[in-house]
Amino acid sequence: FFASRPTKYVCMLSLPLLAPPANVYVYAQEALDPNVIWARRVGMWTVAEAPSRTVDSVAEVRLSLRFERPAAAGPGLVQLLFFHSSELSLLGTTDSDGRRALCCTDRAAAAGACRRAGMLVVRGDGEADEQQPGVWVRDVPFRGPEATGAVDATVRVSRSGVHYLLLASCAPSTGSVLVSGSTAWLNPHGYLPAELYAFLPFFGAMAALYSALLALWVGLCVRHRSLLLPLQVYIGGVILLGWLEAVTWYRDYDLFNAGGSRGVVPIVLGVLASTAKKTVSRLLLLVVCLGYGVVRPTLGATASRVCALGIAYGVASALHDIAANVSQLSEASAPLRLLGILPVFVLDVLFYWWLFGALTATIGQLSAPRSGTRI
């Protein structure tokens, strides 16, 4: 919606590089320039429809913002809008050239497309009815050379779904405005956005399942320790890595839900645990296809090549996954995204090519008449 507008926008749906997503957004003297709109988008539940809630649960957005004009000369205006995604059709106007804009310009006002230049266009003034709950609008006017303004408000969520919060400066006379303060998006279950909440019980259940599986596997290994093959010990290591991955991600989402922000360290630890599990799982599958523990007791010189491929894949996958989870990889240019994805893709292809070739050779060796290489 916003990317197609002729007016310049700074869309803050994703946070800057090395700043993981959060639901408590802090503004520290950030400059909002004329003809710029900041937008945040978060999934929200109502209290009645939330999958998890307590007696004191609320569904609301808390705004505490301060606005300061360093070079105030004349009157100005900053506007805040909060609305459900179904209300997007109430915003903006189309000019004679077929271009759509959110801000009312002098030309659009003269043509009757909107009422007052220098303001966001909200058709029907955002009035609510049974079909449209409406658009919450709060104006922060600067009268004359006035240099400061503030908003302290709590907006209730009346309908589940994706909600937007816009901060707009449509009037050129407003000048640059420094924004300080915070916005906190609180769901009935905590700070987790509605679209991420399912990960919390999912990773909790996965951690419990991995714990049971790990206990069972360790018990079986102890019981049959005299018959153990090295591969079975490595399989136990993969289960342990899976448990570590689930616990790490569960803790990350639990902290996010409780505090409203995500630290870089928990995300990196979760990504590294996931990468380690993927890498070791691939290596185990590859060495089995090479015949280790089936038709050959050791890998010989092949072991060094397997280790080299595993290290290369682990490093490339870790770098890509950390970039995808911590930074704005999706907002990067196509060549930059390709630079991150291509090494993982090439190594994956190499893994599968080697795996199927080795599996075919091992099956052929096992199928040979009077094969004496089985162990």
mmCIF file of C-alpha atoms in Angstrom:
data_model
loop_
_atom_site.group_PDB
_atom_site.id
_atom_site.type_symbol
_atom_site.label_atom_id
_atom_site.label_comp_id
_atom_site.label_asym_id
_atom_site.label_seq_id
_atom_site.Cartn_x
_atom_site.Cartn_y
_atom_site.Cartn_z
ATOM 1 C CA PHE A 1 0.000 0.000 0.000
ATOM 2 C CA PHE A 2 2.572 2.556 1.080
ATOM 3 C CA ALA A 3 5.285 1.707 -1.458
ATOM 4 C CA SER A 4 3.084 2.749 -4.387
ATOM 5 C CA ARG A 5 2.416 6.278 -3.139
ATOM 6 C CA PRO A 6 3.948 9.299 -4.903
ATOM 7 C CA THR A 7 4.746 10.976 -1.562
ATOM 8 C CA LYS A 8 8.045 9.998 0.028
ATOM 9 C CA TYR A 9 7.628 7.524 2.900
ATOM 10 C CA VAL A 10 9.888 6.148 5.579
ATOM 11 C CA CYS A 11 8.164 2.849 6.289
ATOM 12 C CA MET A 12 9.240 1.363 9.613
ATOM 13 C CA LEU A 13 7.623 -2.040 9.279
ATOM 14 C CA SER A 14 11.088 -3.528 9.700
ATOM 15 C CA LEU A 15 13.801 -2.250 11.986
ATOM 16 C CA PRO A 16 17.279 -1.198 10.896
ATOM 17 C CA LEU A 17 20.242 -3.484 10.429
ATOM 18 C CA LEU A 18 21.195 -5.372 13.590
ATOM 19 C CA ALA A 19 18.005 -4.249 15.365
ATOM 20 C CA PRO A 20 15.659 -7.222 15.821
ATOM 21 C CA PRO A 21 11.890 -6.694 15.810
ATOM 22 C CA ALA A 22 10.139 -5.445 18.937
ATOM 23 C CA ASN A 23 6.673 -4.475 20.144
ATOM 24 C CA VAL A 24 7.871 -1.617 22.338
ATOM 25 C CA TYR A 25 9.270 0.913 19.891
ATOM 26 C CA VAL A 26 11.524 3.620 21.298
ATOM 27 C CA TYR A 27 12.127 6.872 19.443
ATOM 28 C CA ALA A 28 15.255 8.804 20.435
ATOM 29 C CA GLN A 29 15.272 12.224 18.780
ATOM 30 C CA GLU A 30 14.482 10.746 15.372
ATOM 31 C CA ALA A 31 13.812 13.296 12.640
ATOM 32 C CA LEU A 32 10.406 13.253 10.947
ATOM 33 C CA ASP A 33 10.727 15.418 7.842
ATOM 34 C CA PRO A 34 7.918 17.059 5.834
ATOM 35 C CA ASN A 35 6.054 14.817 3.398
ATOM 36 C CA VAL A 36 7.262 11.722 5.260
ATOM 37 C CA ILE A 37 5.081 9.079 6.864
ATOM 38 C CA TRP A 38 6.301 6.501 9.366
ATOM 39 C CA ALA A 39 4.236 3.342 9.545
ATOM 40 C CA ARG A 40 4.218 0.388 11.902
ATOM 41 C CA ARG A 41 2.158 -2.744 11.377
ATOM 42 C CA VAL A 42 1.391 -5.296 14.109
ATOM 43 C CA GLY A 43 -1.057 -8.177 14.461
ATOM 44 C CA MET A 44 -3.398 -7.670 17.430
ATOM 45 C CA TRP A 45 -6.020 -9.770 19.218
ATOM 46 C CA THR A 46 -9.059 -8.520 21.063
ATOM 47 C CA VAL A 47 -9.381 -9.788 24.633
ATOM 48 C CA ALA A 48 -12.374 -11.951 23.724
ATOM 49 C CA GLU A 49 -10.651 -13.647 20.773
ATOM 50 C CA ALA A 50 -7.122 -14.030 22.156
ATOM 51 C CA PRO A 51 -5.793 -17.620 22.357
ATOM 52 C CA SER A 52 -4.360 -16.906 25.814
ATOM 53 C CA ARG A 53 -5.312 -14.289 28.400
ATOM 54 C CA THR A 54 -5.621 -13.560 32.090
ATOM 55 C CA VAL A 55 -8.181 -11.720 34.193
ATOM 56 C CA ASP A 56 -6.219 -8.460 33.800
ATOM 57 C CA SER A 57 -5.563 -8.849 30.065
ATOM 58 C CA VAL A 58 -5.880 -5.814 27.818
ATOM 59 C CA ALA A 59 -5.563 -5.230 24.082
ATOM 60 C CA GLU A 60 -4.268 -1.744 23.476
ATOM 61 C CA VAL A 61 -1.543 0.489 22.097
ATOM 62 C CA ARG A 62 0.059 2.921 24.527
ATOM 63 C CA LEU A 63 1.482 6.090 23.038
ATOM 64 C CA SER A 64 3.865 8.398 24.848
ATOM 65 C CA LEU A 65 5.523 10.678 22.315
ATOM 66 C CA ARG A 66 7.185 14.075 22.389
ATOM 67 C CA PHE A 67 7.679 16.294 19.350
ATOM 68 C CA GLU A 68 10.185 19.127 19.066
ATOM 69 C CA ARG A 69 10.921 21.477 16.180
ATOM 70 C CA PRO A 70 14.551 22.658 16.276
ATOM 71 C CA ALA A 71 13.895 25.485 13.825
ATOM 72 C CA ALA A 72 10.295 26.528 14.409
ATOM 73 C CA ALA A 73 9.267 29.433 12.198
ATOM 74 C CA GLY A 74 5.548 29.103 11.473
ATOM 75 C CA PRO A 75 2.557 26.889 12.206
ATOM 76 C CA GLY A 76 2.802 23.162 11.618
ATOM 77 C CA LEU A 77 1.091 19.852 12.177
ATOM 78 C CA VAL A 78 1.988 16.242 12.979
ATOM 79 C CA GLN A 79 -0.747 13.610 12.792
ATOM 80 C CA LEU A 80 -1.099 10.129 14.283
ATOM 81 C CA LEU A 81 -3.474 7.537 12.857
ATOM 82 C CA PHE A 82 -4.343 4.115 14.255
ATOM 83 C CA PHE A 83 -6.592 1.774 12.322
ATOM 84 C CA HIS A 84 -7.410 -1.798 11.346
ATOM 85 C CA SER A 85 -6.120 -3.011 7.975
ATOM 86 C CA SER A 86 -9.680 -3.077 6.637
ATOM 87 C CA GLU A 87 -9.710 0.726 6.977
ATOM 88 C CA LEU A 88 -6.926 1.245 4.421
ATOM 89 C CA SER A 89 -9.561 2.090 1.824
ATOM 90 C CA LEU A 90 -10.532 5.154 3.879
ATOM 91 C CA LEU A 91 -7.078 6.676 3.501
ATOM 92 C CA GLY A 92 -5.653 8.622 0.591
ATOM 93 C CA THR A 93 -6.921 10.131 -2.618
ATOM 94 C CA THR A 94 -6.247 9.689 -6.332
ATOM 95 C CA ASP A 95 -5.178 12.694 -8.391
ATOM 96 C CA SER A 96 -6.002 13.447 -12.027
ATOM 97 C CA ASP A 97 -2.952 11.468 -13.181
ATOM 98 C CA GLY A 98 -4.173 8.328 -11.418
ATOM 99 C CA ARG A 99 -1.526 8.525 -8.715
ATOM 100 C CA ARG A 100 -2.530 7.856 -5.141
ATOM 101 C CA ALA A 101 -1.352 9.947 -2.203
ATOM 102 C CA LEU A 102 -2.004 9.917 1.515
ATOM 103 C CA CYS A 103 -1.249 13.616 2.050
ATOM 104 C CA CYS A 104 -3.592 16.304 0.796
ATOM 105 C CA THR A 105 -1.673 18.663 -1.460
ATOM 106 C CA ASP A 106 -2.655 22.151 -2.661
ATOM 107 C CA ARG A 107 -3.408 20.709 -6.089
ATOM 108 C CA ALA A 108 -5.615 17.944 -4.690
ATOM 109 C CA ALA A 109 -7.453 20.395 -2.427
ATOM 110 C CA ALA A 110 -8.072 22.776 -5.340
ATOM 111 C CA ALA A 111 -9.472 19.881 -7.369
ATOM 112 C CA GLY A 112 -11.846 18.975 -4.539
ATOM 113 C CA ALA A 113 -10.204 15.595 -3.876
ATOM 114 C CA CYS A 114 -9.583 16.554 -0.243
ATOM 115 C CA ARG A 115 -10.573 19.389 2.051
ATOM 116 C CA ARG A 116 -7.379 20.850 3.492
ATOM 117 C CA ALA A 117 -3.823 20.772 2.219
ATOM 118 C CA GLY A 118 -1.104 19.655 4.580
ATOM 119 C CA MET A 119 -3.153 16.928 6.271
ATOM 120 C CA LEU A 120 -3.649 13.206 5.830
ATOM 121 C CA VAL A 121 -6.649 12.295 3.727
ATOM 122 C CA VAL A 122 -9.108 10.251 5.780
ATOM 123 C CA ARG A 123 -12.417 9.920 3.976
ATOM 124 C CA GLY A 124 -15.447 10.342 6.198
ATOM 125 C CA ASP A 125 -13.095 11.706 8.881
ATOM 126 C CA GLY A 126 -12.633 8.140 10.044
ATOM 127 C CA GLU A 127 -16.128 8.052 11.556
ATOM 128 C CA ALA A 128 -17.156 4.649 12.885
ATOM 129 C CA ASP A 129 -20.239 2.666 11.947
ATOM 130 C CA GLU A 130 -21.269 -0.980 12.222
ATOM 131 C CA GLN A 131 -19.140 -2.046 9.253
ATOM 132 C CA GLN A 132 -16.182 0.289 9.805
ATOM 133 C CA PRO A 133 -14.896 0.796 13.380
ATOM 134 C CA GLY A 134 -13.197 3.920 12.077
ATOM 135 C CA VAL A 135 -9.774 5.512 12.087
ATOM 136 C CA TRP A 136 -8.358 6.944 15.312
ATOM 137 C CA VAL A 137 -6.844 10.336 14.518
ATOM 138 C CA ARG A 138 -4.837 12.576 16.813
ATOM 139 C CA ASP A 139 -3.515 15.959 15.651
ATOM 140 C CA VAL A 140 -0.462 17.601 17.228
ATOM 141 C CA PRO A 141 -0.634 21.243 16.068
ATOM 142 C CA PHE A 142 2.181 23.754 16.330
ATOM 143 C CA ARG A 143 0.639 27.212 16.554
ATOM 144 C CA GLY A 144 2.891 29.943 15.264
ATOM 145 C CA PRO A 145 6.496 29.505 16.370
ATOM 146 C CA GLU A 146 5.530 26.895 18.988
ATOM 147 C CA ALA A 147 8.312 24.317 19.052
ATOM 148 C CA THR A 148 7.014 21.398 21.152
ATOM 149 C CA GLY A 149 4.060 19.036 21.301
ATOM 150 C CA ALA A 150 3.119 15.774 22.958
ATOM 151 C CA VAL A 151 0.769 12.813 22.772
ATOM 152 C CA ASP A 152 -0.062 10.577 25.715
ATOM 153 C CA ALA A 153 -2.868 8.221 24.842
ATOM 154 C CA THR A 154 -4.064 4.640 25.050
ATOM 155 C CA VAL A 155 -5.934 3.217 22.059
ATOM 156 C CA ARG A 156 -8.079 0.137 22.606
ATOM 157 C CA VAL A 157 -8.148 -2.655 20.032
ATOM 158 C CA SER A 158 -11.758 -3.363 19.075
ATOM 159 C CA ARG A 159 -11.168 -5.927 16.333
ATOM 160 C CA SER A 160 -8.612 -8.687 15.822
ATOM 161 C CA GLY A 161 -6.298 -8.411 12.857
ATOM 162 C CA VAL A 162 -3.436 -6.346 11.490
ATOM 163 C CA HIS A 163 -3.347 -2.770 12.764
ATOM 164 C CA TYR A 164 -1.357 0.228 11.537
ATOM 165 C CA LEU A 165 0.033 3.234 13.331
ATOM 166 C CA LEU A 166 1.041 6.180 11.144
ATOM 167 C CA LEU A 167 3.042 9.256 12.121
ATOM 168 C CA ALA A 168 2.771 11.837 9.388
ATOM 169 C CA SER A 169 4.042 15.313 8.623
ATOM 170 C CA CYS A 170 2.218 16.433 5.492
ATOM 171 C CA ALA A 171 2.652 20.202 5.750
ATOM 172 C CA PRO A 172 5.960 21.550 4.378
ATOM 173 C CA SER A 173 5.716 24.489 6.799
ATOM 174 C CA THR A 174 6.076 22.111 9.748
ATOM 175 C CA GLY A 175 9.763 21.595 9.072
ATOM 176 C CA SER A 176 11.800 18.811 10.606
ATOM 177 C CA VAL A 177 10.350 17.378 13.836
ATOM 178 C CA LEU A 178 12.379 15.386 16.378
ATOM 179 C CA VAL A 179 10.362 12.505 17.814
ATOM 180 C CA SER A 180 11.087 11.027 21.246
ATOM 181 C CA GLY A 181 9.215 8.570 23.427
ATOM 182 C CA SER A 182 7.739 5.145 22.799
ATOM 183 C CA THR A 183 4.793 3.155 21.517
ATOM 184 C CA ALA A 184 3.874 -0.147 23.170
ATOM 185 C CA TRP A 185 1.616 -2.708 21.491
ATOM 186 C CA LEU A 186 0.095 -4.939 24.167
ATOM 187 C CA ASN A 187 -1.869 -8.070 23.291
ATOM 188 C CA PRO A 188 -3.951 -9.980 25.872
ATOM 189 C CA HIS A 189 -1.205 -12.615 26.145
ATOM 190 C CA GLY A 190 1.658 -10.109 26.329
ATOM 191 C CA TYR A 191 3.799 -8.146 23.911
ATOM 192 C CA LEU A 192 4.159 -10.811 21.222
ATOM 193 C CA PRO A 193 2.482 -9.796 17.954
ATOM 194 C CA ALA A 194 -0.480 -11.978 17.094
ATOM 195 C CA GLU A 195 1.334 -13.386 14.049
ATOM 196 C CA LEU A 196 4.200 -14.635 16.244
ATOM 197 C CA TYR A 197 2.279 -15.924 19.249
ATOM 198 C CA ALA A 198 1.934 -19.486 17.875
ATOM 199 C CA PHE A 199 5.723 -19.903 18.059
ATOM 200 C CA LEU A 200 5.633 -19.692 21.864
ATOM 201 C CA PRO A 201 3.527 -22.834 22.552
ATOM 202 C CA PHE A 202 5.050 -24.562 19.515
ATOM 203 C CA PHE A 203 8.621 -24.339 20.762
ATOM 204 C CA GLY A 204 7.456 -25.136 24.296
ATOM 205 C CA ALA A 205 5.872 -28.360 23.032
ATOM 206 C CA MET A 206 8.940 -29.133 20.908
ATOM 207 C CA ALA A 207 11.219 -28.700 23.937
ATOM 208 C CA ALA A 208 9.050 -31.111 25.940
ATOM 209 C CA LEU A 209 9.022 -33.675 23.106
ATOM 210 C CA TYR A 210 12.779 -33.419 22.602
ATOM 211 C CA SER A 211 13.281 -33.853 26.362
ATOM 212 C CA ALA A 212 11.245 -37.065 26.337
ATOM 213 C CA LEU A 213 12.986 -38.338 23.204
ATOM 214 C CA LEU A 214 16.422 -37.514 24.606
ATOM 215 C CA ALA A 215 15.674 -39.303 27.880
ATOM 216 C CA LEU A 216 14.415 -42.349 25.962
ATOM 217 C CA TRP A 217 17.452 -42.388 23.653
ATOM 218 C CA VAL A 218 19.918 -42.051 26.523
ATOM 219 C CA GLY A 219 18.142 -44.849 28.375
ATOM 220 C CA LEU A 220 18.338 -47.158 25.365
ATOM 221 C CA CYS A 221 22.007 -46.290 24.790
ATOM 222 C CA VAL A 222 22.868 -47.072 28.402
ATOM 223 C CA ARG A 223 20.942 -50.329 28.275
ATOM 224 C CA HIS A 224 22.637 -51.471 25.072
ATOM 225 C CA ARG A 225 25.986 -49.731 25.585
ATOM 226 C CA SER A 226 27.993 -52.842 24.744
ATOM 227 C CA LEU A 227 26.406 -52.934 21.265
ATOM 228 C CA LEU A 228 26.504 -49.214 20.475
ATOM 229 C CA LEU A 229 27.785 -47.950 17.139
ATOM 230 C CA PRO A 230 29.356 -44.493 16.880
ATOM 231 C CA LEU A 231 26.464 -43.428 14.631
ATOM 232 C CA GLN A 232 23.982 -44.004 17.446
ATOM 233 C CA VAL A 233 25.981 -41.716 19.720
ATOM 234 C CA TYR A 234 25.966 -39.045 17.007
ATOM 235 C CA ILE A 235 22.194 -39.416 16.631
ATOM 236 C CA GLY A 236 21.915 -38.677 20.342
ATOM 237 C CA GLY A 237 23.952 -35.528 19.716
ATOM 238 C CA VAL A 238 21.477 -34.409 17.030
ATOM 239 C CA ILE A 239 18.583 -34.928 19.446
ATOM 240 C CA LEU A 240 20.445 -32.845 22.029
ATOM 241 C CA LEU A 241 20.960 -30.079 19.483
ATOM 242 C CA GLY A 242 17.238 -30.191 18.620
ATOM 243 C CA TRP A 243 16.385 -29.827 22.307
ATOM 244 C CA LEU A 244 18.798 -26.898 22.636
ATOM 245 C CA GLU A 245 17.284 -25.230 19.570
ATOM 246 C CA ALA A 246 13.713 -25.567 20.893
ATOM 247 C CA VAL A 247 14.628 -24.316 24.377
ATOM 248 C CA THR A 248 16.549 -21.342 22.993
ATOM 249 C CA TRP A 249 13.746 -20.203 20.704
ATOM 250 C CA TYR A 250 11.124 -20.762 23.403
ATOM 251 C CA ARG A 251 13.113 -18.599 25.804
ATOM 252 C CA ASP A 252 13.541 -15.930 23.123
ATOM 253 C CA TYR A 253 9.791 -15.695 22.428
ATOM 254 C CA ASP A 254 8.971 -15.886 26.137
ATOM 255 C CA LEU A 255 11.242 -12.905 26.870
ATOM 256 C CA PHE A 256 9.784 -11.056 23.867
ATOM 257 C CA ASN A 257 6.259 -11.694 25.179
ATOM 258 C CA ALA A 258 7.163 -10.509 28.678
ATOM 259 C CA GLY A 259 9.253 -7.442 27.840
ATOM 260 C CA GLY A 260 8.243 -6.310 24.370
ATOM 261 C CA SER A 261 11.674 -6.426 22.755
ATOM 262 C CA ARG A 262 14.095 -9.001 21.401
ATOM 263 C CA GLY A 263 17.792 -9.008 22.092
ATOM 264 C CA VAL A 264 20.318 -9.847 19.411
ATOM 265 C CA VAL A 265 22.070 -12.450 21.590
ATOM 266 C CA PRO A 266 19.069 -14.829 22.079
ATOM 267 C CA ILE A 267 18.313 -14.692 18.357
ATOM 268 C CA VAL A 268 21.915 -15.437 17.409
ATOM 269 C CA LEU A 269 22.052 -18.349 19.882
ATOM 270 C CA GLY A 270 18.811 -19.752 18.465
ATOM 271 C CA VAL A 271 20.078 -19.438 14.895
ATOM 272 C CA LEU A 272 23.397 -21.084 15.787
ATOM 273 C CA ALA A 273 21.603 -23.983 17.495
ATOM 274 C CA SER A 274 19.351 -24.426 14.439
ATOM 275 C CA THR A 275 22.336 -24.258 12.096
ATOM 276 C CA ALA A 276 24.316 -26.783 14.138
ATOM 277 C CA LYS A 277 21.401 -29.227 14.080
ATOM 278 C CA LYS A 278 20.927 -28.828 10.317
ATOM 279 C CA THR A 279 24.624 -29.251 9.625
ATOM 280 C CA VAL A 280 25.165 -32.308 11.840
ATOM 281 C CA SER A 281 21.982 -33.940 10.500
ATOM 282 C CA ARG A 282 23.196 -33.518 6.929
ATOM 283 C CA LEU A 283 26.631 -34.868 7.790
ATOM 284 C CA LEU A 284 25.154 -37.931 9.505
ATOM 285 C CA LEU A 285 22.945 -38.667 6.518
ATOM 286 C CA LEU A 286 25.897 -38.236 4.173
ATOM 287 C CA VAL A 287 28.258 -40.542 6.070
ATOM 288 C CA VAL A 288 25.570 -43.238 6.260
ATOM 289 C CA CYS A 289 25.060 -42.969 2.502
ATOM 290 C CA LEU A 290 28.839 -43.262 2.101
ATOM 291 C CA GLY A 291 28.569 -46.615 3.865
ATOM 292 C CA TYR A 292 29.966 -45.674 7.281
ATOM 293 C CA GLY A 293 28.691 -48.206 9.799
ATOM 294 C CA VAL A 294 27.131 -50.239 6.977
ATOM 295 C CA VAL A 295 29.844 -51.466 4.612
ATOM 296 C CA ARG A 296 32.928 -49.665 5.932
ATOM 297 C CA PRO A 297 34.209 -49.115 9.485
ATOM 298 C CA THR A 298 35.897 -45.778 8.683
ATOM 299 C CA LEU A 299 35.665 -43.082 6.043
ATOM 300 C CA GLY A 300 39.400 -42.896 5.478
ATOM 301 C CA ALA A 301 40.535 -39.953 3.392
ATOM 302 C CA THR A 302 36.904 -39.057 2.633
ATOM 303 C CA ALA A 303 36.434 -37.880 6.238
ATOM 304 C CA SER A 304 38.406 -34.680 5.666
ATOM 305 C CA ARG A 305 36.241 -33.755 2.663
ATOM 306 C CA VAL A 306 33.061 -34.439 4.640
ATOM 307 C CA CYS A 307 34.307 -32.212 7.480
ATOM 308 C CA ALA A 308 35.276 -29.438 5.061
ATOM 309 C CA LEU A 309 31.839 -29.488 3.453
ATOM 310 C CA GLY A 310 30.170 -29.471 6.864
ATOM 311 C CA ILE A 311 32.197 -26.496 8.096
ATOM 312 C CA ALA A 312 31.576 -24.525 4.896
ATOM 313 C CA TYR A 313 27.841 -25.238 5.022
ATOM 314 C CA GLY A 314 27.619 -24.399 8.738
ATOM 315 C CA VAL A 315 29.361 -21.037 8.327
ATOM 316 C CA ALA A 316 27.394 -20.021 5.213
ATOM 317 C CA SER A 317 24.058 -21.117 6.695
ATOM 318 C CA ALA A 318 24.736 -19.384 10.024
ATOM 319 C CA LEU A 319 25.649 -16.085 8.346
ATOM 320 C CA HIS A 320 22.576 -16.190 6.120
ATOM 321 C CA ASP A 321 20.153 -17.134 8.933
ATOM 322 C CA ILE A 322 21.547 -14.518 11.315
ATOM 323 C CA ALA A 323 21.198 -11.849 8.620
ATOM 324 C CA ALA A 324 17.640 -12.977 7.856
ATOM 325 C CA ASN A 325 16.550 -12.996 11.517
ATOM 326 C CA VAL A 326 18.398 -9.975 12.869
ATOM 327 C CA SER A 327 18.617 -7.505 9.995
ATOM 328 C CA GLN A 328 16.520 -6.177 7.146
ATOM 329 C CA LEU A 329 17.614 -8.816 4.649
ATOM 330 C CA SER A 330 14.205 -8.746 2.959
ATOM 331 C CA GLU A 331 14.630 -4.991 2.386
ATOM 332 C CA ALA A 332 18.077 -5.347 0.820
ATOM 333 C CA SER A 333 18.733 -5.170 -2.903
ATOM 334 C CA ALA A 334 18.416 -8.303 -5.015
ATOM 335 C CA PRO A 335 22.194 -8.672 -5.571
ATOM 336 C CA LEU A 336 22.816 -8.430 -1.820
ATOM 337 C CA ARG A 337 20.133 -11.027 -1.036
ATOM 338 C CA LEU A 338 21.559 -13.270 -3.738
ATOM 339 C CA LEU A 339 25.015 -12.911 -2.191
ATOM 340 C CA GLY A 340 23.641 -14.306 1.072
ATOM 341 C CA ILE A 341 21.530 -17.083 -0.442
ATOM 342 C CA LEU A 342 23.814 -18.311 -3.247
ATOM 343 C CA PRO A 343 26.539 -19.979 -1.082
ATOM 344 C CA VAL A 344 23.910 -21.896 0.922
ATOM 345 C CA PHE A 345 22.164 -22.947 -2.283
ATOM 346 C CA VAL A 346 25.392 -24.170 -3.924
ATOM 347 C CA LEU A 347 26.431 -26.131 -0.814
ATOM 348 C CA ASP A 348 22.946 -27.661 -0.533
ATOM 349 C CA VAL A 349 23.138 -28.817 -4.152
ATOM 350 C CA LEU A 350 26.595 -30.274 -3.505
ATOM 351 C CA PHE A 351 25.307 -32.067 -0.418
ATOM 352 C CA TYR A 352 22.404 -33.685 -2.293
ATOM 353 C CA TRP A 353 24.535 -34.546 -5.335
ATOM 354 C CA TRP A 354 27.130 -36.275 -3.153
ATOM 355 C CA LEU A 355 24.449 -37.909 -0.999
ATOM 356 C CA PHE A 356 22.561 -39.556 -3.864
ATOM 357 C CA GLY A 357 25.770 -40.574 -5.634
ATOM 358 C CA ALA A 358 27.116 -42.178 -2.458
ATOM 359 C CA LEU A 359 23.793 -43.875 -1.728
ATOM 360 C CA THR A 360 23.692 -45.385 -5.204
ATOM 361 C CA ALA A 361 27.250 -46.706 -4.824
ATOM 362 C CA THR A 362 26.544 -48.174 -1.367
ATOM 363 C CA ILE A 363 23.344 -49.886 -2.541
ATOM 364 C CA GLY A 364 25.235 -51.294 -5.495
ATOM 365 C CA GLN A 365 27.934 -52.623 -3.174
ATOM 366 C CA LEU A 366 25.371 -54.242 -0.888
ATOM 367 C CA SER A 367 23.543 -55.769 -3.847
ATOM 368 C CA ALA A 368 26.680 -57.316 -5.352
ATOM 369 C CA PRO A 369 26.714 -61.150 -5.248
ATOM 370 C CA ARG A 370 28.831 -62.649 -2.389
ATOM 371 C CA SER A 371 29.656 -59.210 -1.054
ATOM 372 C CA GLY A 372 32.035 -59.638 1.837
ATOM 373 C CA THR A 373 32.210 -55.976 2.886
ATOM 374 C CA ARG A 374 29.188 -55.893 5.159
ATOM 375 C CA ILE A 375 29.941 -55.129 8.825
#
